[in-house]
């Protein structure tokens, strides 16, 4: 560590290098911390979490009871013991616009925290005004809405991609309120949609028909390509399974932070890493990634570390894999029931995970322990800091001995 | 925990990496996989099939011997490209691939075909297959145009067991007489998993499992099956102070 600091100071190393090394060290020491807690508001499982991009201060959560809660993650009290308070709630009794059934996805508006969008199994997607907590816009659909996503980099458009029970992916425009743009190509329910963080017109969608399509929304005719797990080698599978991304339903999608790679998870208990420009399967073998989710699985990738890590909910723990090596680094155990979603805070390298046990757990990097030397010198200098148990105090020997 | 500490050390200790840059990776690794394959081949019981089958190893058994699955896959593919190793789709699991050394395969197939009329066709097929082609299945076009086989020759190949029907107009590459192997393998795997499941708390030390007497269902050596269940992640491997513990994983299809 000292060598890194010296190299940074003298200009031998790039400034990014020290930051990356320290971020990696922090991610590798993630642990449950008894000092950090998140308010427990939900009465039923938590399906989705989202941390806003601007400050990284506010977190949204959506639960199976239809309730949406906003938490303040910043620690303004001077004590290390801190509970992330819930600032406001869109609750069942308080608000009459609340979702009737389970909220599946929530997302902050990518450019400021004045607005957020939530979609739910009550077949609606609502755009909320954070100030008044009332929906400014509501979109009705024909089937359960599994997921939605707004592009994090888009400046020219404000399209929300929505995946529902219908095999057609719908694009809703927030500026005009129209929803005529439809992407056709899937044959099953759409379980997950994701915009690329690199290009504002590239969209990936995953469906129960085992296929993942990559679309360019500016093109009128069909998808750019589908992801093929065998990279075109038709001899490896049975003929029905040709051109599929997984041997089961594909229920999770996540782009890496630079948008160059795409991760997909499927109910065949596999996770695959793809080159997002060519659609090639990089054949990184993560082993068995247990996946029994019937709806979408929300997982996340770290940012600013080298090597990058993938955090996947696996049963009642969160598995951490190295992104390009495929090895299992550790399992974060702490939840009492299935984990449904996890979200990475890039500035503090913290992980928040929510699950069916109604808890949101914060995984915080363990700080370096103070050196033993410092403690000793403190007690010599201080003397008032009585680290000794009064029963062992020397109260009877005199100074002359 | 150990892996994490090693990774942290890797990130911060540059000098060690520079020193060992020379003596690592490429040269050793191929030899590594080949020696693991040869070790697994010794665990295969030849006498069981009256010496009519070449020694078969499953690809996921290698995962139990080496940590990095991606590099194992890469090296297996390299060996297949050079024509040393052949890979087969076994059929009971879309992810279970069998590996056989090419010379063993050729020797056993020709031994099985000796004296039969189909010998010539099979020889021709093997000659085309072994050095260059690394496909798992063939469709009709390929057989007729690339390999220049006639329909009757294809029928002869299916009869001899080198090709198995996949669907109308395409065939899997297969090992002749492998039906018995698959049957014993599946039965044995189920029996060994049952042993782990029935143990107290559903877990058993690996050394204890190796020492147990095998039931009549288990025809292969215990170690062969243990590598299989560890590699296919049907049991969880936990390192303890008394050795490796195998814990049954719930939610298995078996």
mmCIF file with all atom_site columns, C-alpha atoms in Angstrom, chain A residues 1 4 17 21-22 24-25 28 30 233-239 247 270 272 283-285 287-288 306 325-330, chain B residues 3-4 7-8 11-12 14 63 68-70 73 80 87 89 94-95 97 135-137 166-167 170 172 232-234 236 249 252:
data_model
loop_
_atom_site.group_PDB
_atom_site.id
_atom_site.type_symbol
_atom_site.label_atom_id
_atom_site.label_alt_id
_atom_site.label_comp_id
_atom_site.label_asym_id
_atom_site.label_entity_id
_atom_site.label_seq_id
_atom_site.pdbx_PDB_ins_code
_atom_site.Cartn_x
_atom_site.Cartn_y
_atom_site.Cartn_z
_atom_site.occupancy
_atom_site.B_iso_or_equiv
_atom_site.pdbx_formal_charge
_atom_site.auth_seq_id
_atom_site.auth_comp_id
_atom_site.auth_asym_id
_atom_site.auth_atom_id
_atom_site.pdbx_PDB_model_num
ATOM 1  C CA . UNK A 1 1   ? 0.000   0.000   0.000   1.00 0.00 ? 1   UNK A CA 1
ATOM 2  C CA . UNK A 1 4   ? 1.397   2.516   -4.214  1.00 0.00 ? 4   UNK A CA 1
ATOM 3  C CA . UNK A 1 17  ? -4.067  2.673   -10.299 1.00 0.00 ? 17  UNK A CA 1
ATOM 4  C CA . UNK A 1 21  ? -6.173  -1.274  -6.114  1.00 0.00 ? 21  UNK A CA 1
ATOM 5  C CA . UNK A 1 22  ? -7.806  0.142   -3.008  1.00 0.00 ? 22  UNK A CA 1
ATOM 6  C CA . UNK A 1 24  ? -10.465 -4.040  -5.135  1.00 0.00 ? 24  UNK A CA 1
ATOM 7  C CA . UNK A 1 25  ? -9.107  -4.518  -1.646  1.00 0.00 ? 25  UNK A CA 1
ATOM 8  C CA . UNK A 1 28  ? -12.634 -8.327  -1.307  1.00 0.00 ? 28  UNK A CA 1
ATOM 9  C CA . UNK A 1 30  ? -16.980 -7.032  2.237   1.00 0.00 ? 30  UNK A CA 1
ATOM 10 C CA . UNK A 1 233 ? -21.255 -24.285 -33.645 1.00 0.00 ? 233 UNK A CA 1
ATOM 11 C CA . UNK A 1 234 ? -24.455 -26.090 -34.486 1.00 0.00 ? 234 UNK A CA 1
ATOM 12 C CA . UNK A 1 235 ? -23.055 -29.490 -33.734 1.00 0.00 ? 235 UNK A CA 1
ATOM 13 C CA . UNK A 1 236 ? -22.959 -29.155 -29.976 1.00 0.00 ? 236 UNK A CA 1
ATOM 14 C CA . UNK A 1 237 ? -26.639 -29.255 -29.116 1.00 0.00 ? 237 UNK A CA 1
ATOM 15 C CA . UNK A 1 238 ? -29.864 -30.911 -30.126 1.00 0.00 ? 238 UNK A CA 1
ATOM 16 C CA . UNK A 1 239 ? -31.508 -29.173 -33.047 1.00 0.00 ? 239 UNK A CA 1
ATOM 17 C CA . UNK A 1 247 ? -30.811 -24.141 -21.921 1.00 0.00 ? 247 UNK A CA 1
ATOM 18 C CA . UNK A 1 270 ? -25.401 -21.128 -15.696 1.00 0.00 ? 270 UNK A CA 1
ATOM 19 C CA . UNK A 1 272 ? -22.506 -16.513 -19.298 1.00 0.00 ? 272 UNK A CA 1
ATOM 20 C CA . UNK A 1 283 ? -16.864 -19.095 -22.686 1.00 0.00 ? 283 UNK A CA 1
ATOM 21 C CA . UNK A 1 284 ? -15.901 -18.061 -19.165 1.00 0.00 ? 284 UNK A CA 1
ATOM 22 C CA . UNK A 1 285 ? -17.037 -20.932 -16.983 1.00 0.00 ? 285 UNK A CA 1
ATOM 23 C CA . UNK A 1 287 ? -19.724 -23.313 -12.735 1.00 0.00 ? 287 UNK A CA 1
ATOM 24 C CA . UNK A 1 288 ? -23.149 -23.904 -11.286 1.00 0.00 ? 288 UNK A CA 1
ATOM 25 C CA . UNK A 1 306 ? -9.583  -4.521  -11.219 1.00 0.00 ? 306 UNK A CA 1
ATOM 26 C CA . UNK A 1 325 ? -11.708 -15.532 -14.472 1.00 0.00 ? 325 UNK A CA 1
ATOM 27 C CA . UNK A 1 326 ? -14.960 -17.174 -13.461 1.00 0.00 ? 326 UNK A CA 1
ATOM 28 C CA . UNK A 1 327 ? -13.783 -18.291 -10.065 1.00 0.00 ? 327 UNK A CA 1
ATOM 29 C CA . UNK A 1 328 ? -15.993 -18.107 -7.026  1.00 0.00 ? 328 UNK A CA 1
ATOM 30 C CA . UNK A 1 329 ? -14.375 -15.646 -4.630  1.00 0.00 ? 329 UNK A CA 1
ATOM 31 C CA . UNK A 1 330 ? -16.763 -15.916 -1.713  1.00 0.00 ? 330 UNK A CA 1
ATOM 32 C CA . UNK B 2 3   ? -8.585  -16.979 -2.110  1.00 0.00 ? 3   UNK B CA 1
ATOM 33 C CA . UNK B 2 4   ? -9.490  -13.487 -0.997  1.00 0.00 ? 4   UNK B CA 1
ATOM 34 C CA . UNK B 2 7   ? -6.156  -11.923 -4.472  1.00 0.00 ? 7   UNK B CA 1
ATOM 35 C CA . UNK B 2 8   ? -5.468  -8.952  -2.195  1.00 0.00 ? 8   UNK B CA 1
ATOM 36 C CA . UNK B 2 11  ? -3.228  -6.690  -6.293  1.00 0.00 ? 11  UNK B CA 1
ATOM 37 C CA . UNK B 2 12  ? -0.683  -5.072  -4.011  1.00 0.00 ? 12  UNK B CA 1
ATOM 38 C CA . UNK B 2 14  ? 3.856   -6.181  -7.908  1.00 0.00 ? 14  UNK B CA 1
ATOM 39 C CA . UNK B 2 63  ? -13.084 -29.532 -12.801 1.00 0.00 ? 63  UNK B CA 1
ATOM 40 C CA . UNK B 2 68  ? -9.945  -22.701 -12.918 1.00 0.00 ? 68  UNK B CA 1
ATOM 41 C CA . UNK B 2 69  ? -12.769 -24.062 -15.054 1.00 0.00 ? 69  UNK B CA 1
ATOM 42 C CA . UNK B 2 70  ? -12.244 -21.608 -17.891 1.00 0.00 ? 70  UNK B CA 1
ATOM 43 C CA . UNK B 2 73  ? -12.117 -25.708 -21.028 1.00 0.00 ? 73  UNK B CA 1
ATOM 44 C CA . UNK B 2 80  ? -9.227  -31.381 -29.475 1.00 0.00 ? 80  UNK B CA 1
ATOM 45 C CA . UNK B 2 87  ? -15.325 -35.193 -27.281 1.00 0.00 ? 87  UNK B CA 1
ATOM 46 C CA . UNK B 2 89  ? -22.198 -35.696 -26.289 1.00 0.00 ? 89  UNK B CA 1
ATOM 47 C CA . UNK B 2 94  ? -26.806 -31.550 -22.205 1.00 0.00 ? 94  UNK B CA 1
ATOM 48 C CA . UNK B 2 95  ? -23.731 -30.466 -20.252 1.00 0.00 ? 95  UNK B CA 1
ATOM 49 C CA . UNK B 2 97  ? -19.340 -34.428 -22.350 1.00 0.00 ? 97  UNK B CA 1
ATOM 50 C CA . UNK B 2 135 ? -17.487 -31.602 -34.329 1.00 0.00 ? 135 UNK B CA 1
ATOM 51 C CA . UNK B 2 136 ? -19.856 -33.398 -32.054 1.00 0.00 ? 136 UNK B CA 1
ATOM 52 C CA . UNK B 2 137 ? -22.555 -34.010 -34.587 1.00 0.00 ? 137 UNK B CA 1
ATOM 53 C CA . UNK B 2 166 ? -29.892 -37.164 -33.396 1.00 0.00 ? 166 UNK B CA 1
ATOM 54 C CA . UNK B 2 167 ? -32.891 -36.239 -35.466 1.00 0.00 ? 167 UNK B CA 1
ATOM 55 C CA . UNK B 2 170 ? -28.283 -35.486 -38.475 1.00 0.00 ? 170 UNK B CA 1
ATOM 56 C CA . UNK B 2 172 ? -24.182 -37.510 -33.065 1.00 0.00 ? 172 UNK B CA 1
ATOM 57 C CA . UNK B 2 232 ? -20.715 -31.664 -11.734 1.00 0.00 ? 232 UNK B CA 1
ATOM 58 C CA . UNK B 2 233 ? -21.342 -29.719 -8.500  1.00 0.00 ? 233 UNK B CA 1
ATOM 59 C CA . UNK B 2 234 ? -23.872 -32.214 -7.267  1.00 0.00 ? 234 UNK B CA 1
ATOM 60 C CA . UNK B 2 236 ? -20.574 -29.102 -2.150  1.00 0.00 ? 236 UNK B CA 1
ATOM 61 C CA . UNK B 2 249 ? -26.769 -30.141 -2.361  1.00 0.00 ? 249 UNK B CA 1
ATOM 62 C CA . UNK B 2 252 ? -30.658 -31.826 -7.547  1.00 0.00 ? 252 UNK B CA 1
#
